[in-house]
CSV table of C-alpha atoms in Angstrom, one decimal:
chain,number,residue,atom,x,y,z
A,1,UNK,CA,15.4,10.6,-43.8
A,2,UNK,CA,14.7,7.3,-42.0
A,3,UNK,CA,11.7,7.2,-39.8
A,4,UNK,CA,11.7,6.2,-36.2
A,5,UNK,CA,10.2,2.7,-35.6
A,6,UNK,CA,8.3,1.9,-32.4
A,7,UNK,CA,9.6,-1.6,-32.3
A,8,UNK,CA,12.4,-2.9,-30.0
A,9,UNK,CA,15.6,-1.0,-30.0
A,10,UNK,CA,19.1,-2.4,-29.6
A,11,UNK,CA,20.1,-4.2,-26.4
A,12,UNK,CA,21.6,-2.1,-23.6
A,13,UNK,CA,24.2,-4.8,-22.8
A,14,UNK,CA,27.0,-5.2,-25.4
A,15,UNK,CA,26.9,-8.6,-27.0
A,16,UNK,CA,30.6,-8.4,-28.1
A,17,UNK,CA,33.5,-6.3,-27.0
A,18,UNK,CA,37.1,-6.0,-28.3
A,19,UNK,CA,40.0,-4.5,-26.5
A,20,UNK,CA,41.8,-2.1,-28.8
A,21,UNK,CA,45.5,-1.5,-28.0
A,22,UNK,CA,46.1,1.5,-30.3
A,23,UNK,CA,44.4,4.4,-32.2
A,24,UNK,CA,43.1,2.4,-35.2
A,25,UNK,CA,39.8,3.6,-36.7
A,26,UNK,CA,36.5,1.8,-36.8
A,27,UNK,CA,36.0,-0.1,-40.1
A,28,UNK,CA,33.6,1.2,-42.7
A,29,UNK,CA,30.1,0.1,-41.7
A,30,UNK,CA,28.1,1.8,-44.4
A,31,UNK,CA,27.9,-1.4,-46.6
A,32,UNK,CA,26.1,-3.3,-43.9
A,33,UNK,CA,23.0,-1.0,-43.2
A,34,UNK,CA,20.7,1.2,-45.1
A,35,UNK,CA,21.5,4.2,-42.9
A,36,UNK,CA,24.6,4.7,-40.7
A,37,UNK,CA,24.5,7.6,-38.3
A,38,UNK,CA,27.8,8.7,-36.7
A,39,UNK,CA,27.3,10.8,-33.6
A,40,UNK,CA,29.8,13.4,-32.2
A,41,UNK,CA,32.0,12.1,-29.4
A,42,UNK,CA,30.5,12.4,-25.9
A,43,UNK,CA,33.0,13.2,-23.1
A,44,UNK,CA,32.3,12.4,-19.5
A,45,UNK,CA,34.6,13.8,-16.8
A,46,UNK,CA,34.6,12.1,-13.4
A,47,UNK,CA,36.5,12.5,-10.2
A,48,UNK,CA,36.8,9.6,-7.8
A,49,UNK,CA,36.6,10.5,-4.1
A,50,UNK,CA,38.2,8.4,-1.3
A,51,UNK,CA,40.2,8.7,1.9
A,52,UNK,CA,44.0,9.0,1.9
A,53,UNK,CA,44.4,5.3,2.8
A,54,UNK,CA,41.8,4.3,0.0
A,55,UNK,CA,39.2,3.0,2.4
A,56,UNK,CA,36.5,2.8,-0.3
A,57,UNK,CA,38.8,1.2,-2.9
A,58,UNK,CA,39.7,-1.5,-0.4
A,59,UNK,CA,36.0,-2.3,-0.2
A,60,UNK,CA,35.6,-2.3,-4.0
A,61,UNK,CA,33.4,0.8,-3.9
A,62,UNK,CA,33.8,4.1,-5.8
A,63,UNK,CA,32.2,7.5,-5.0
A,64,UNK,CA,32.1,9.4,-8.2
A,65,UNK,CA,31.3,13.0,-9.2
A,66,UNK,CA,30.7,14.2,-12.7
A,67,UNK,CA,28.7,16.9,-14.6
A,68,UNK,CA,25.7,14.6,-14.1
A,69,UNK,CA,26.0,14.6,-10.3
A,70,UNK,CA,27.2,12.1,-7.7
A,71,UNK,CA,27.0,8.4,-8.0
A,72,UNK,CA,28.3,5.3,-6.1
A,73,UNK,CA,29.6,2.2,-7.9
A,74,UNK,CA,29.7,-1.0,-5.9
A,75,UNK,CA,30.9,-3.1,-8.8
A,76,UNK,CA,27.6,-3.3,-10.7
A,77,UNK,CA,27.8,0.1,-12.3
A,78,UNK,CA,27.2,3.6,-11.0
A,79,UNK,CA,24.0,4.4,-9.1
A,80,UNK,CA,23.0,8.1,-8.7
A,81,UNK,CA,22.9,9.4,-5.1
A,82,UNK,CA,21.3,12.6,-3.8
A,83,UNK,CA,22.4,14.8,-0.9
A,84,UNK,CA,22.4,13.4,2.6
A,85,UNK,CA,19.0,13.5,4.3
A,86,UNK,CA,20.2,15.6,7.3
A,87,UNK,CA,22.7,17.7,5.3
A,88,UNK,CA,22.6,21.4,4.7
A,89,UNK,CA,20.2,22.0,1.8
A,90,UNK,CA,22.0,25.2,1.0
A,91,UNK,CA,25.4,23.6,0.6
A,92,UNK,CA,25.2,22.4,-3.1
A,93,UNK,CA,28.8,21.2,-3.0
A,94,UNK,CA,28.5,19.0,0.0
A,95,UNK,CA,29.8,15.4,-0.5
A,96,UNK,CA,27.0,12.8,-0.1
A,97,UNK,CA,28.6,10.6,2.6
A,98,UNK,CA,25.6,8.6,3.8
A,99,UNK,CA,25.8,6.1,0.9
A,100,UNK,CA,29.3,5.1,2.0
A,101,UNK,CA,29.6,6.2,5.6
A,102,UNK,CA,29.4,2.6,6.8
A,103,UNK,CA,33.0,2.4,5.4
A,104,UNK,CA,34.2,5.9,6.0
A,105,UNK,CA,33.3,6.1,9.6
A,106,UNK,CA,34.0,9.8,9.9
A,107,UNK,CA,37.2,9.9,7.9
A,108,UNK,CA,37.8,12.8,5.5
A,109,UNK,CA,37.3,12.5,1.8
A,110,UNK,CA,39.2,14.0,-1.2
A,111,UNK,CA,39.8,13.5,-4.9
A,112,UNK,CA,42.0,10.5,-5.4
A,113,UNK,CA,41.6,9.9,-9.2
A,114,UNK,CA,40.5,11.8,-12.3
A,115,UNK,CA,38.8,9.9,-15.1
A,116,UNK,CA,37.8,11.0,-18.6
A,117,UNK,CA,35.6,8.8,-20.8
A,118,UNK,CA,35.1,9.6,-24.5
A,119,UNK,CA,32.4,7.6,-26.4
A,120,UNK,CA,31.7,7.8,-30.1
A,121,UNK,CA,28.4,6.1,-31.0
A,122,UNK,CA,27.5,4.7,-34.5
A,123,UNK,CA,23.9,3.6,-35.2
A,124,UNK,CA,23.1,1.1,-38.0
A,125,UNK,CA,19.4,1.2,-39.2
A,126,UNK,CA,17.4,-0.9,-41.6
A,127,UNK,CA,15.3,0.3,-44.5
A,128,UNK,CA,12.3,0.7,-42.2
A,129,UNK,CA,14.3,3.0,-39.8
A,130,UNK,CA,14.5,0.4,-37.1
A,131,UNK,CA,17.7,0.4,-35.1
A,132,UNK,CA,19.5,-2.9,-35.9
A,133,UNK,CA,22.8,-2.5,-34.2
A,134,UNK,CA,25.0,0.1,-32.3
A,135,UNK,CA,28.7,0.3,-32.2
A,136,UNK,CA,30.5,2.3,-29.4
A,137,UNK,CA,34.1,3.4,-29.6
A,138,UNK,CA,35.1,4.0,-26.0
A,139,UNK,CA,38.4,5.5,-24.7
A,140,UNK,CA,39.1,6.0,-21.0
A,141,UNK,CA,42.0,7.9,-19.5
A,142,UNK,CA,42.5,7.7,-15.7
A,143,UNK,CA,45.1,9.3,-13.5
A,144,UNK,CA,46.1,10.7,-10.2
A,145,UNK,CA,45.1,14.3,-9.8
A,146,UNK,CA,48.6,15.2,-8.5
A,147,UNK,CA,50.8,13.1,-10.8
A,148,UNK,CA,51.1,11.7,-14.3
A,149,UNK,CA,48.6,9.4,-16.1
A,150,UNK,CA,48.1,6.1,-14.4
A,151,UNK,CA,46.3,4.1,-17.1
A,152,UNK,CA,44.5,4.3,-20.5
A,153,UNK,CA,42.2,1.8,-22.2
A,154,UNK,CA,40.1,1.6,-25.4
A,155,UNK,CA,37.5,-0.9,-26.7
A,156,UNK,CA,34.8,-1.3,-29.2
A,157,UNK,CA,31.4,-2.6,-28.2
A,158,UNK,CA,28.6,-4.0,-30.3
A,159,UNK,CA,24.9,-4.1,-29.2
A,160,UNK,CA,22.1,-5.4,-31.4
A,161,UNK,CA,18.3,-5.7,-31.2
A,162,UNK,CA,18.4,-9.2,-29.9
A,163,UNK,CA,17.4,-10.9,-33.1
A,164,UNK,CA,20.8,-11.5,-34.6
A,165,UNK,CA,19.9,-10.2,-38.0
A,166,UNK,CA,22.2,-9.8,-41.0
A,167,UNK,CA,23.2,-6.2,-40.1
A,168,UNK,CA,24.4,-7.3,-36.6
A,169,UNK,CA,26.3,-10.4,-37.9
A,170,UNK,CA,28.0,-8.5,-40.7
A,171,UNK,CA,29.0,-5.7,-38.4
A,172,UNK,CA,30.4,-8.2,-35.9
A,173,UNK,CA,32.6,-9.8,-38.6
A,174,UNK,CA,33.9,-6.4,-39.7
A,175,UNK,CA,34.8,-5.4,-36.2
A,176,UNK,CA,36.4,-8.7,-35.4
A,177,UNK,CA,38.5,-8.5,-38.6
A,178,UNK,CA,39.5,-4.9,-37.8
A,179,UNK,CA,40.4,-5.7,-34.2
A,180,UNK,CA,43.2,-8.0,-33.1
A,181,UNK,CA,41.6,-11.5,-33.1
A,182,UNK,CA,43.6,-12.4,-30.0
A,183,UNK,CA,42.0,-9.6,-28.2
A,184,UNK,CA,38.4,-10.5,-29.1
A,185,UNK,CA,36.0,-11.3,-26.3
A,186,UNK,CA,32.7,-12.7,-27.4
A,187,UNK,CA,29.6,-13.2,-25.4
A,188,UNK,CA,30.6,-10.6,-22.8
A,189,UNK,CA,27.6,-9.0,-21.0
A,190,UNK,CA,26.9,-6.3,-18.4
A,191,UNK,CA,29.9,-7.3,-16.2
A,192,UNK,CA,32.4,-6.4,-18.9
A,193,UNK,CA,34.4,-3.1,-18.8
A,194,UNK,CA,32.5,-2.0,-21.9
A,195,UNK,CA,29.2,-2.0,-20.2
A,196,UNK,CA,26.8,0.7,-21.6
A,197,UNK,CA,23.4,1.8,-20.2
A,198,UNK,CA,20.4,3.0,-22.3
A,199,UNK,CA,19.3,6.5,-21.7
A,200,UNK,CA,16.7,6.9,-24.5
A,201,UNK,CA,15.6,4.9,-27.5
A,202,UNK,CA,18.5,4.4,-29.9
A,203,UNK,CA,21.1,6.1,-27.7
A,204,UNK,CA,23.7,4.8,-25.3
A,205,UNK,CA,25.3,6.8,-22.5
A,206,UNK,CA,29.1,6.7,-22.4
A,207,UNK,CA,30.5,3.4,-21.2
A,208,UNK,CA,32.8,3.3,-18.2
A,209,UNK,CA,36.2,1.7,-17.5
A,210,UNK,CA,35.8,-0.9,-14.9
A,211,UNK,CA,37.7,0.6,-11.9
A,212,UNK,CA,40.9,-1.0,-10.6
A,213,UNK,CA,40.0,-2.9,-7.5
A,214,UNK,CA,42.5,-2.6,-4.6
A,215,UNK,CA,43.1,-5.5,-2.3
A,216,UNK,CA,41.3,-5.3,1.1
A,217,UNK,CA,43.4,-3.4,3.6
A,218,UNK,CA,45.0,-5.8,6.1
A,219,UNK,CA,45.4,-4.8,9.7
A,220,UNK,CA,48.7,-5.0,11.3
A,221,UNK,CA,49.4,-7.9,13.5
A,222,UNK,CA,46.7,-10.0,11.9
A,223,UNK,CA,46.7,-13.6,13.2
A,224,UNK,CA,46.4,-16.7,11.1
A,225,UNK,CA,43.0,-17.6,9.8
A,226,UNK,CA,41.2,-20.2,11.9
A,227,UNK,CA,41.7,-23.8,10.7
A,228,UNK,CA,38.8,-25.0,8.6
A,229,UNK,CA,36.3,-27.1,10.5
A,230,UNK,CA,36.9,-25.5,13.9
A,231,UNK,CA,34.4,-23.5,16.0
A,232,UNK,CA,36.3,-20.2,15.3
A,233,UNK,CA,36.2,-20.8,11.5
A,234,UNK,CA,32.4,-21.4,11.5
A,235,UNK,CA,31.6,-18.4,13.7
A,236,UNK,CA,33.9,-16.2,11.6
A,237,UNK,CA,32.1,-17.1,8.4
A,238,UNK,CA,28.7,-16.4,9.9
A,239,UNK,CA,30.0,-13.0,11.0
A,240,UNK,CA,31.3,-12.3,7.5
A,241,UNK,CA,27.9,-13.0,6.0
A,242,UNK,CA,26.1,-10.8,8.5
A,243,UNK,CA,28.6,-8.0,8.0
A,244,UNK,CA,27.6,-8.0,4.3
A,245,UNK,CA,24.0,-7.7,5.3
A,246,UNK,CA,24.9,-4.8,7.7
A,247,UNK,CA,26.8,-3.0,5.0
A,248,UNK,CA,23.9,-3.2,2.6
A,249,UNK,CA,21.2,-2.0,5.0
A,250,UNK,CA,23.2,0.9,6.6
A,251,UNK,CA,22.8,3.4,3.7
A,252,UNK,CA,19.1,2.5,3.4
A,253,UNK,CA,18.5,3.5,7.0
A,254,UNK,CA,20.4,6.8,6.4
A,255,UNK,CA,18.2,7.4,3.4
A,256,UNK,CA,15.0,6.7,5.5
A,257,UNK,CA,13.9,4.0,3.1
A,258,UNK,CA,10.8,2.1,4.0
A,259,UNK,CA,11.4,-1.1,6.1
A,260,UNK,CA,15.0,-0.2,6.4
A,261,UNK,CA,14.9,0.2,10.2
A,262,UNK,CA,13.1,-3.2,10.5
A,263,UNK,CA,15.9,-4.8,8.3
A,264,UNK,CA,18.6,-3.2,10.4
A,265,UNK,CA,17.1,-4.5,13.6
A,266,UNK,CA,17.0,-8.0,12.2
A,267,UNK,CA,20.7,-7.9,11.3
A,268,UNK,CA,21.6,-6.5,14.7
A,269,UNK,CA,19.6,-9.2,16.4
A,270,UNK,CA,21.2,-11.9,14.4
A,271,UNK,CA,24.7,-10.6,15.1
A,272,UNK,CA,24.0,-10.3,18.9
A,273,UNK,CA,22.4,-13.8,18.9
A,274,UNK,CA,25.3,-15.4,17.1
A,275,UNK,CA,27.9,-13.7,19.4
A,276,UNK,CA,25.9,-14.8,22.5
A,277,UNK,CA,24.9,-18.4,21.4
A,278,UNK,CA,28.4,-19.3,20.2
A,279,UNK,CA,30.4,-17.4,22.9
A,280,UNK,CA,33.8,-18.8,23.4
A,281,UNK,CA,34.7,-19.6,19.8
A,282,UNK,CA,36.2,-16.2,19.5
A,283,UNK,CA,37.8,-14.1,22.3
A,284,UNK,CA,34.9,-13.5,24.8
A,285,UNK,CA,36.3,-10.0,25.7
A,286,UNK,CA,36.1,-8.9,22.1
A,287,UNK,CA,32.7,-10.4,21.4
A,288,UNK,CA,31.2,-9.0,24.7
A,289,UNK,CA,32.5,-5.5,23.8
A,290,UNK,CA,30.9,-5.7,20.4
A,291,UNK,CA,27.6,-7.1,21.8
A,292,UNK,CA,27.4,-4.1,24.2
A,293,UNK,CA,27.9,-1.6,21.4
A,294,UNK,CA,25.4,-3.3,19.1
A,295,UNK,CA,22.9,-3.4,22.0
A,296,UNK,CA,23.2,0.4,22.4
A,297,UNK,CA,22.5,1.0,18.7
A,298,UNK,CA,19.7,-1.7,18.8
A,299,UNK,CA,18.0,0.2,21.6
A,300,UNK,CA,17.7,3.3,19.5
A,301,UNK,CA,16.7,1.3,16.5
A,302,UNK,CA,14.0,-0.4,18.5
A,303,UNK,CA,12.5,3.0,19.5
A,304,UNK,CA,12.4,4.0,15.9
A,305,UNK,CA,10.8,0.8,14.8
A,306,UNK,CA,8.2,1.0,17.5
A,307,UNK,CA,7.3,4.4,16.2
A,308,UNK,CA,7.0,3.0,12.7
A,309,UNK,CA,4.8,0.2,13.8
A,310,UNK,CA,2.5,2.6,15.7
A,311,UNK,CA,2.2,4.8,12.6
A,312,UNK,CA,1.4,1.8,10.4
A,313,UNK,CA,-1.1,0.3,12.8
A,314,UNK,CA,-3.1,3.6,13.2
A,315,UNK,CA,-5.5,3.2,10.3
A,316,UNK,CA,-5.9,-0.5,10.9
A,317,UNK,CA,-6.7,0.1,14.6
A,318,UNK,CA,-9.2,2.9,13.7
A,319,UNK,CA,-10.9,0.5,11.2
A,320,UNK,CA,-11.5,-2.0,14.1
A,321,UNK,CA,-13.1,0.5,16.4
A,322,UNK,CA,-16.9,0.9,16.4
A,323,UNK,CA,-18.1,3.2,13.7
A,324,UNK,CA,-18.2,6.9,14.8
A,325,UNK,CA,-15.9,6.4,17.8
A,326,UNK,CA,-12.9,8.1,16.2
A,327,UNK,CA,-13.8,11.1,14.0
A,328,UNK,CA,-11.6,12.3,11.1
A,329,UNK,CA,-10.4,15.3,13.0
A,330,UNK,CA,-9.2,13.2,15.9
A,331,UNK,CA,-7.6,10.7,13.5
A,332,UNK,CA,-5.7,13.4,11.7
A,333,UNK,CA,-4.5,14.9,15.0
A,334,UNK,CA,-3.3,11.5,16.2
A,335,UNK,CA,-1.7,10.8,12.8
A,336,UNK,CA,0.2,14.0,13.0
A,337,UNK,CA,1.5,13.1,16.5
A,338,UNK,CA,2.5,9.7,15.4
A,339,UNK,CA,4.3,10.9,12.3
A,340,UNK,CA,6.2,13.4,14.5
A,341,UNK,CA,7.2,10.6,16.9
A,342,UNK,CA,8.4,8.5,14.0
A,343,UNK,CA,10.4,11.4,12.4
A,344,UNK,CA,12.0,12.2,15.7
A,345,UNK,CA,12.9,8.6,16.4
A,346,UNK,CA,14.3,8.1,12.8
A,347,UNK,CA,16.4,11.3,13.1
A,348,UNK,CA,17.8,10.1,16.5
A,349,UNK,CA,18.7,6.7,14.9
A,350,UNK,CA,20.6,8.4,12.1
A,351,UNK,CA,22.4,10.6,14.6
A,352,UNK,CA,23.4,7.5,16.5
A,353,UNK,CA,24.7,6.0,13.3
A,354,UNK,CA,27.0,9.0,12.9
A,355,UNK,CA,28.3,8.6,16.4
A,356,UNK,CA,31.6,7.0,17.7
A,357,UNK,CA,29.5,4.2,19.2
A,358,UNK,CA,28.4,2.9,15.8
A,359,UNK,CA,31.8,3.5,14.2
A,360,UNK,CA,33.5,1.6,17.0
A,361,UNK,CA,31.0,-1.3,16.7
A,362,UNK,CA,31.8,-1.5,13.0
A,363,UNK,CA,35.5,-1.4,13.6
A,364,UNK,CA,35.3,-4.1,16.3
A,365,UNK,CA,33.2,-6.3,13.9
A,366,UNK,CA,35.8,-5.9,11.2
A,367,UNK,CA,38.5,-6.7,13.7
A,368,UNK,CA,36.8,-9.9,14.8
A,369,UNK,CA,36.5,-11.0,11.1
A,370,UNK,CA,40.0,-10.0,10.1
A,371,UNK,CA,42.0,-11.3,13.1
A,372,UNK,CA,39.5,-13.9,14.5
A,373,UNK,CA,41.1,-13.7,18.0
A,374,UNK,CA,40.8,-17.2,19.6
A,375,UNK,CA,38.5,-18.0,22.4
A,376,UNK,CA,38.8,-20.9,24.8
A,377,UNK,CA,36.8,-23.2,22.4
A,378,UNK,CA,38.3,-21.8,19.1
A,379,UNK,CA,40.0,-25.1,18.1
A,380,UNK,CA,37.2,-27.4,19.0
A,381,UNK,CA,35.5,-29.4,16.3
A,382,UNK,CA,32.8,-27.2,14.8
A,383,UNK,CA,30.0,-29.8,14.8
A,384,UNK,CA,30.6,-30.8,18.5
A,385,UNK,CA,30.8,-27.1,19.5
A,386,UNK,CA,27.6,-26.2,17.7
A,387,UNK,CA,25.7,-29.2,19.2
A,388,UNK,CA,26.7,-28.3,22.7
A,389,UNK,CA,25.8,-24.6,22.3
A,390,UNK,CA,22.5,-25.3,20.6
A,391,UNK,CA,21.7,-27.6,23.5
A,392,UNK,CA,22.3,-24.7,25.9
A,393,UNK,CA,20.0,-22.4,23.9
A,394,UNK,CA,17.2,-25.0,24.0
A,395,UNK,CA,17.6,-25.3,27.7
A,396,UNK,CA,17.4,-21.5,28.0
A,397,UNK,CA,14.1,-21.5,26.0
A,398,UNK,CA,12.7,-24.3,28.2
A,399,UNK,CA,13.5,-22.4,31.4
A,400,UNK,CA,11.9,-19.2,30.3
A,401,UNK,CA,8.7,-21.0,29.2
A,402,UNK,CA,8.5,-23.1,32.4
A,403,UNK,CA,8.8,-20.0,34.6
A,404,UNK,CA,5.9,-17.6,35.2
A,405,UNK,CA,4.9,-15.8,32.0
A,406,UNK,CA,2.4,-13.4,33.3
A,407,UNK,CA,3.6,-9.9,32.4
A,408,UNK,CA,5.1,-8.3,29.3
A,409,UNK,CA,8.6,-8.4,30.7
A,410,UNK,CA,8.5,-12.2,31.0
A,411,UNK,CA,6.9,-12.5,27.6
A,412,UNK,CA,9.7,-10.4,26.1
A,413,UNK,CA,12.3,-12.8,27.7
A,414,UNK,CA,10.5,-15.8,26.2
A,415,UNK,CA,10.5,-14.1,22.8
A,416,UNK,CA,14.2,-13.3,23.0
A,417,UNK,CA,15.1,-16.8,23.9
A,418,UNK,CA,13.1,-18.3,21.1
A,419,UNK,CA,14.6,-15.8,18.6
A,420,UNK,CA,18.1,-16.5,19.7
A,421,UNK,CA,17.6,-20.3,19.4
A,422,UNK,CA,16.1,-19.7,15.9
A,423,UNK,CA,19.0,-17.5,14.8
A,424,UNK,CA,21.6,-19.9,16.2
A,425,UNK,CA,20.0,-22.8,14.3
A,426,UNK,CA,20.0,-20.8,11.1
A,427,UNK,CA,23.7,-19.9,11.6
A,428,UNK,CA,24.6,-23.6,12.1
A,429,UNK,CA,25.1,-24.2,8.4
A,430,UNK,CA,26.5,-27.6,7.6
A,431,UNK,CA,26.0,-28.9,11.2
A,432,UNK,CA,23.9,-31.9,12.1
A,433,UNK,CA,20.2,-31.5,12.1
A,434,UNK,CA,19.6,-30.1,15.6
A,435,UNK,CA,16.0,-29.3,15.2
A,436,UNK,CA,16.0,-27.1,12.1
A,437,UNK,CA,12.7,-28.6,11.1
A,438,UNK,CA,11.3,-26.6,14.0
A,439,UNK,CA,12.5,-23.3,12.6
A,440,UNK,CA,9.0,-22.5,11.3
A,441,UNK,CA,7.5,-23.2,14.7
A,442,UNK,CA,10.0,-20.9,16.4
A,443,UNK,CA,9.2,-18.2,13.9
A,444,UNK,CA,5.5,-18.5,14.6
A,445,UNK,CA,6.2,-18.3,18.4
A,446,UNK,CA,8.4,-15.2,17.8
A,447,UNK,CA,5.8,-13.5,15.6
A,448,UNK,CA,2.9,-14.3,17.9
A,449,UNK,CA,4.6,-12.9,21.0
A,450,UNK,CA,5.6,-9.9,18.9
A,451,UNK,CA,2.0,-9.2,18.1
A,452,UNK,CA,1.2,-9.2,21.8
A,453,UNK,CA,4.0,-6.7,22.5
A,454,UNK,CA,3.1,-4.5,19.5
A,455,UNK,CA,-0.5,-4.2,20.6
A,456,UNK,CA,0.5,-3.5,24.2
A,457,UNK,CA,2.9,-0.8,23.1
A,458,UNK,CA,0.2,0.8,20.9
A,459,UNK,CA,-2.2,0.7,23.9
A,460,UNK,CA,0.3,2.5,26.1
A,461,UNK,CA,1.1,5.0,23.3
A,462,UNK,CA,-2.5,6.0,22.8
A,463,UNK,CA,-2.9,6.6,26.5
A,464,UNK,CA,0.2,8.8,26.6
A,465,UNK,CA,-1.1,10.7,23.6
A,466,UNK,CA,-4.4,11.2,25.3
A,467,UNK,CA,-2.7,12.8,28.3
A,468,UNK,CA,-1.0,15.3,26.0
A,469,UNK,CA,-4.3,16.0,24.2
A,470,UNK,CA,-6.0,16.6,27.5
A,471,UNK,CA,-3.4,19.1,28.5
A,472,UNK,CA,-4.2,21.0,25.3
A,473,UNK,CA,-7.9,21.0,26.0
A,474,UNK,CA,-8.7,18.5,23.2
A,475,UNK,CA,-11.4,15.8,23.1
A,476,UNK,CA,-9.7,12.5,24.1
A,477,UNK,CA,-12.6,10.1,23.5
A,478,UNK,CA,-11.1,8.9,20.3
A,479,UNK,CA,-7.8,8.2,22.0
A,480,UNK,CA,-9.6,6.0,24.5
A,481,UNK,CA,-11.4,4.1,21.8
A,482,UNK,CA,-8.2,3.3,20.0
A,483,UNK,CA,-6.5,2.2,23.3
A,484,UNK,CA,-9.5,0.0,24.1
A,485,UNK,CA,-9.3,-1.6,20.7
A,486,UNK,CA,-5.6,-2.3,21.0
A,487,UNK,CA,-6.1,-3.7,24.5
A,488,UNK,CA,-8.6,-6.2,23.1
A,489,UNK,CA,-6.0,-7.1,20.5
A,490,UNK,CA,-3.6,-7.8,23.3
A,491,UNK,CA,-6.0,-10.3,24.9
A,492,UNK,CA,-6.6,-12.0,21.6
A,493,UNK,CA,-2.9,-12.3,20.7
A,494,UNK,CA,-2.2,-13.5,24.3
A,495,UNK,CA,-4.7,-16.4,23.8
A,496,UNK,CA,-3.0,-17.4,20.5
A,497,UNK,CA,0.5,-17.1,22.1
A,498,UNK,CA,-0.5,-19.3,25.1
A,499,UNK,CA,-1.5,-22.1,22.7
A,500,UNK,CA,1.9,-22.0,20.9
A,501,UNK,CA,3.8,-21.8,24.2
A,502,UNK,CA,2.1,-24.9,25.4
A,503,UNK,CA,3.7,-26.8,22.5
A,504,UNK,CA,7.2,-25.6,23.2
């Protein structure tokens, strides 16, 4: 019996694939290796879930269920997904919607296709037992659950150990001769329909048929696309890019991934900044409605992010206080309060993202991109429009800086103005240089003012927590020490911010 070798195993991505139009058998492979192991066929049954109007298919996404569990395929292969974070833990059959809710938006799901994949794996090993090559014979049958078979496909896939030895070369020639040469596809990698994924040394999981991708659903009454080079065309393309970022971050927020709320806020800010800075390229009524909806969700996301920042600053703040001012018991008590605040705020954000407000905002964003309703400046030359609008954003920053900046409210307005100018400059791709060399400076201004606001928020939060602790009869000295430390941080950050604002 050949012994297992600890060296490299075969590649997980097929080096060569051949479409097989009939039921012909694999060629004899025994002459090419010292040991040929033929495994029993492995059958994987899957159901594809979607809405009646194929919402997910139109986005190029598949929600799959098999004996292995649920997975989502966005075109790069299936990725396992667990139950929804706020779902019923006792409902084992619940459909995990959070990974695709950004597309579903409350619509009902059902089985739209049934798929069966049968994979027969053949291993070719050398005299030392090392795996030299693998051949997969894959057949996929796919159909509608209520009607007849829709499609069937079969292929052979060859993977090797990456060294291109004699075993792999001889096997490749044999497979090529046995298959129809006109159907041979060499050099195909992980994007091919014959993609296989390694599960353990020397074994491949069943390959999958690349799903049929439906064309995006077109809305009725869609207008013509804006003419290239116009203001409307430029803004539409920026919105398309930001929509892709929004679609990517939405399921991360629902899964409570680290930094996901921060990333969501950045996308929301960019969207709102672009809609405001380039107002008039698209219909102002439509863009103003979307801005208002995004602002409502951004407010809830801001509360959740503030709670995250407070949680993440706690230990750092405690480390800056004089030794012995905050004991471990007080720190644990504050940490528990802060974690509860963050959990509550994150739950509230996820609840908002399941609400009609968020779904309506997504619908309106899609409508802006799909129809691109014209605004009063839609047909203007893009470069001239961008130059004029960037000039207005610069003037806005100047006015906020020249005015009195004494309190946190004024500071927040300066930060918003600098951020909007920065995002507008970044969105003005292909436009003349309107000061993009100053993007780094604007980012430093934004971050410096943000540090002032974060420290001020932490100061107020520790004071509020101290009030709650006092009502419960707890010692509040440690709360005061943390608040004092953060207040000192406010003063230091203010000093740095003033120096930057003087250069604006």
